[in-house]
PDB file of C-alpha atoms in Angstrom:
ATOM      1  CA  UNK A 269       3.626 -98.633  -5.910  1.00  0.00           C
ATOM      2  CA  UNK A 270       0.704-100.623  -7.240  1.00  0.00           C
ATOM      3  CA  UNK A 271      -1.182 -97.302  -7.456  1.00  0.00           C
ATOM      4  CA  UNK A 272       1.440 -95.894  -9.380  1.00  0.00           C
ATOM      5  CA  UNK A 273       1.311 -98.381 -11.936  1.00  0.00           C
ATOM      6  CA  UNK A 274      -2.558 -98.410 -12.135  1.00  0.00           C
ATOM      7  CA  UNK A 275      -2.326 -94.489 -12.486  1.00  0.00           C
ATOM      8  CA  UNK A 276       0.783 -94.731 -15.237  1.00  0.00           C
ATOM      9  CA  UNK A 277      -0.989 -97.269 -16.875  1.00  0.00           C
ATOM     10  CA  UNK A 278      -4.428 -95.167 -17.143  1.00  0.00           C
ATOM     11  CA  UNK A 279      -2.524 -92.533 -17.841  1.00  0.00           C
ATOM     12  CA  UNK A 280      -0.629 -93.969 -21.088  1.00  0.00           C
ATOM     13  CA  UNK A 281      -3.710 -93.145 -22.977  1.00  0.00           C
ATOM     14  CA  UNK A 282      -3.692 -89.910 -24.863  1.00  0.00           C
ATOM     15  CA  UNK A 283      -7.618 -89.267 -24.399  1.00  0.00           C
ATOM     16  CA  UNK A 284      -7.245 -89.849 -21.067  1.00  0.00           C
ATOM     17  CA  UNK A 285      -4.491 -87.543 -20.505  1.00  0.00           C
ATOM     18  CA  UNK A 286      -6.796 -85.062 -22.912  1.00  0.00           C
ATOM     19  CA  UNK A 287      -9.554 -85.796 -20.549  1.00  0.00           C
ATOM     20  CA  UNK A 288      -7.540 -85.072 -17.143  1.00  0.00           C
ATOM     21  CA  UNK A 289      -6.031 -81.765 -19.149  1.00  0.00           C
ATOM     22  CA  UNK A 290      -9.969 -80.582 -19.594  1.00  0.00           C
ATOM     23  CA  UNK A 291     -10.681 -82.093 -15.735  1.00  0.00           C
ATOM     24  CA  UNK A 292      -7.507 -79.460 -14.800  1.00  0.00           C
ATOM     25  CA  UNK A 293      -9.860 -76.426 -15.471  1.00  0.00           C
ATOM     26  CA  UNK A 294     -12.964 -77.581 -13.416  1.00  0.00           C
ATOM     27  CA  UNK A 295     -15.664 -80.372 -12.854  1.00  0.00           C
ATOM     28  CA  UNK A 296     -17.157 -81.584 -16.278  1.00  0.00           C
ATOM     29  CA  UNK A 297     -20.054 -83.575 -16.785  1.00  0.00           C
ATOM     30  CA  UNK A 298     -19.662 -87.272 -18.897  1.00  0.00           C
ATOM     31  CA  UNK A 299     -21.368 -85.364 -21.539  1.00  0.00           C
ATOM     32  CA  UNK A 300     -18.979 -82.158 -21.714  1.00  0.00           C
ATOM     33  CA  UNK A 301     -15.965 -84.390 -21.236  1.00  0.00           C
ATOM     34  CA  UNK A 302     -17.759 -85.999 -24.532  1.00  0.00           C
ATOM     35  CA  UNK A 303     -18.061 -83.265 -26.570  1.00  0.00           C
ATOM     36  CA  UNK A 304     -14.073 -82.737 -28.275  1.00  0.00           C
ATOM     37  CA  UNK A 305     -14.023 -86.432 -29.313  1.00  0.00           C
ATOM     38  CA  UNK A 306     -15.213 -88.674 -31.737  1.00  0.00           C
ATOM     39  CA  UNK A 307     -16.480 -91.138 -29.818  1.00  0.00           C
ATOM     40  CA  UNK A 308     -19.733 -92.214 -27.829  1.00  0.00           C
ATOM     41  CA  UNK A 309     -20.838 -91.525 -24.572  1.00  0.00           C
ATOM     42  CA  UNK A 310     -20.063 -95.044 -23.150  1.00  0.00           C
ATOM     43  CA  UNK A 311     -17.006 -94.649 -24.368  1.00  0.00           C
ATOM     44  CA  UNK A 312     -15.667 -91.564 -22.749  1.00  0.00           C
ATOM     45  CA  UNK A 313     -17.683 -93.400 -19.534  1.00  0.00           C
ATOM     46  CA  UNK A 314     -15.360 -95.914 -19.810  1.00  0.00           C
ATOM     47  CA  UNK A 315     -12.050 -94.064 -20.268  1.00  0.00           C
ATOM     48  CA  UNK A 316     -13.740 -92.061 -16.765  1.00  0.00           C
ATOM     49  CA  UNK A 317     -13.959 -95.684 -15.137  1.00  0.00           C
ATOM     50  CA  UNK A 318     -10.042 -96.563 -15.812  1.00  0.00           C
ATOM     51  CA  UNK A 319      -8.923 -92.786 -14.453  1.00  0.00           C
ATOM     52  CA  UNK A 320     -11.447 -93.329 -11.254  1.00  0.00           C
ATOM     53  CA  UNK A 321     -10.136 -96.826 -10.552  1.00  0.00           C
ATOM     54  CA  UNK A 322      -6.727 -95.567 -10.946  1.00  0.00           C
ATOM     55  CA  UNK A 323      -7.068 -92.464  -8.184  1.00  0.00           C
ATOM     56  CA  UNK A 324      -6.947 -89.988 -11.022  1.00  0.00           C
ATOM     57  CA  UNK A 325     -10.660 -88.285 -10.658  1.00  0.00           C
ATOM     58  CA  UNK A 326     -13.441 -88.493  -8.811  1.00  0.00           C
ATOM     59  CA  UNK A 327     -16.992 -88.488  -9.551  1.00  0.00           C
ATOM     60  CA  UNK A 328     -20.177 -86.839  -7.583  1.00  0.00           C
ATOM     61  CA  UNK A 329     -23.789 -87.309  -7.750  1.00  0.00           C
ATOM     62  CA  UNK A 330     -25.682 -84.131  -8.404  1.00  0.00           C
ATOM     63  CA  UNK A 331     -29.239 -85.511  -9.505  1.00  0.00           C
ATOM     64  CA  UNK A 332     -29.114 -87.439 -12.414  1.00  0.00           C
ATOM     65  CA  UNK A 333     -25.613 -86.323 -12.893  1.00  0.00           C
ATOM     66  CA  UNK A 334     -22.276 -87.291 -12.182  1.00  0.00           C
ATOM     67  CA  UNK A 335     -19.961 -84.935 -12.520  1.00  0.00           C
ATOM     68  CA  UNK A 336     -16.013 -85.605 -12.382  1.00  0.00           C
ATOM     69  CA  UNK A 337     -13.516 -83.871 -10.805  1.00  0.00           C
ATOM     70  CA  UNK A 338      -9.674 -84.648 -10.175  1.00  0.00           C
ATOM     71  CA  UNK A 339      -8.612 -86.644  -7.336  1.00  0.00           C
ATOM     72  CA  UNK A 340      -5.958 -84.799  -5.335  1.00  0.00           C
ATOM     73  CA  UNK A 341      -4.366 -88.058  -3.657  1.00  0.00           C
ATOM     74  CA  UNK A 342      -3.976 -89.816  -7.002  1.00  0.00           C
ATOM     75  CA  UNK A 343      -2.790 -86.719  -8.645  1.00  0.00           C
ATOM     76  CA  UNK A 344      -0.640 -85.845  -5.515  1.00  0.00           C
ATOM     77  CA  UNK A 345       0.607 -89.459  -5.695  1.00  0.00           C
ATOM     78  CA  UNK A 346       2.002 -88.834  -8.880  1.00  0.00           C
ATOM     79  CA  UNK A 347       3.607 -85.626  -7.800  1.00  0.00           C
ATOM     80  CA  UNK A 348       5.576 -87.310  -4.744  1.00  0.00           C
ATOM     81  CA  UNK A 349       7.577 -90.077  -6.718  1.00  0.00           C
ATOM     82  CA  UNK A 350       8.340 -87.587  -9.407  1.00  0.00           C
ATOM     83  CA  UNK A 351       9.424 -84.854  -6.680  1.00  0.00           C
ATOM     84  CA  UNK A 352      11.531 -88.303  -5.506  1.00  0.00           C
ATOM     85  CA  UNK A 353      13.226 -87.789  -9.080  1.00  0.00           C
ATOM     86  CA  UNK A 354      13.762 -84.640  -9.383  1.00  0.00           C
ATOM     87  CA  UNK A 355      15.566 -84.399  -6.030  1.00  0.00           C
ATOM     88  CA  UNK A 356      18.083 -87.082  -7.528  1.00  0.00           C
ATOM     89  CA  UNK A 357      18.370 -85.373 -10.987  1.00  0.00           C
ATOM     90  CA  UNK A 358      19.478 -82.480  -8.690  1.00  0.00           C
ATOM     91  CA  UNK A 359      21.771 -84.488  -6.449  1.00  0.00           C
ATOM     92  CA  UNK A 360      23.472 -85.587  -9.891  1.00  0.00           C
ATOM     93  CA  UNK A 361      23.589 -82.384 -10.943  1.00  0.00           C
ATOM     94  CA  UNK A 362      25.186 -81.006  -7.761  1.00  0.00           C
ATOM     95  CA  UNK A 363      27.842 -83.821  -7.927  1.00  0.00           C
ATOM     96  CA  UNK A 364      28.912 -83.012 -11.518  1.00  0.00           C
ATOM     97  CA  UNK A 365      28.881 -79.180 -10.646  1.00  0.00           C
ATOM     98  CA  UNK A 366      31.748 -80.197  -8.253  1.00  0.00           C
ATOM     99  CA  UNK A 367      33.868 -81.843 -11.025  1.00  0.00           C
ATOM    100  CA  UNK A 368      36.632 -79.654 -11.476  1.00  0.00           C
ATOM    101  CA  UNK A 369      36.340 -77.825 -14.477  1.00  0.00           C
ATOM    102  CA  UNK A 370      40.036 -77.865 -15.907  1.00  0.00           C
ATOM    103  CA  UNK A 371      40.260 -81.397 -16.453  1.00  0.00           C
ATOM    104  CA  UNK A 372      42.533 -82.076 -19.607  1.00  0.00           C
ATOM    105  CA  UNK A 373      42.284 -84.812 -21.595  1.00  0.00           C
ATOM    106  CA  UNK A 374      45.156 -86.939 -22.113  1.00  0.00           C
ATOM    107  CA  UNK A 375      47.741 -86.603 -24.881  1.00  0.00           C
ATOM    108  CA  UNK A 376      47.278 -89.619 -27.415  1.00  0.00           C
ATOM    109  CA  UNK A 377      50.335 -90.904 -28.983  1.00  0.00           C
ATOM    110  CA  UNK A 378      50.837 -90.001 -32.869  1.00  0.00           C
ATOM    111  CA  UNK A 379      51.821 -93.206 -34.840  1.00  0.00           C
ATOM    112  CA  UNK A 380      55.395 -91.866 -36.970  1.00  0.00           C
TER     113      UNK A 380
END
């Protein structure tokens, strides 16, 4: 659970959640992953650090770059405790399906 709350936590950011959106389509680069915001280069670097330490992306070195990439356990992570909840919502669901339908409300008593 402590890597759920490290990954909800990095993920409570909306530039990081932009970043991971752009991550979604392929490997970037520090300095593509740059490029949409208005801010430096160390400062996308360090929303990358928070996302890495949380099991979110991973990085490669390719020279004297490091491109980033999701992280399928951290991102699968994610998916199992919310596949957790949407197996309850549909347990719910099921139960109140089963209600009977005709139910009438009871008659209130008129004050004369």
């Amino acid at each position: 659970m402590n890597n759920l709350d490290t990954a909800f936590a990095a993920l409570s950011d909306p530039t990081r959640r932009a970043i991971l959106a752009r991550l979604a389509l392929g490997e970037h680069t520090v300095m593509e992953l740059a490029q949409p915001f208005d801010m430096s280069q160390p400062a996308v670097s360090k929303h990358l650090r928070v996302l890495e330490g949380a099991g979110l992306i991973a990085r490669r070195v390719e020279g004297a770059k490091r491109p980033c990439r999701l992280a399928k356990g951290g991102v699968e992570a994610i998916d199992q405790w919310l596949a957790m909840l949407r197996r309850a919502l549909t347990v719910n669901y099921d139960r109140l399906d089963a209600l009977p339908t005709d139910v009438k409300t009871p008659k209130t008593r008129t004050k004369r």
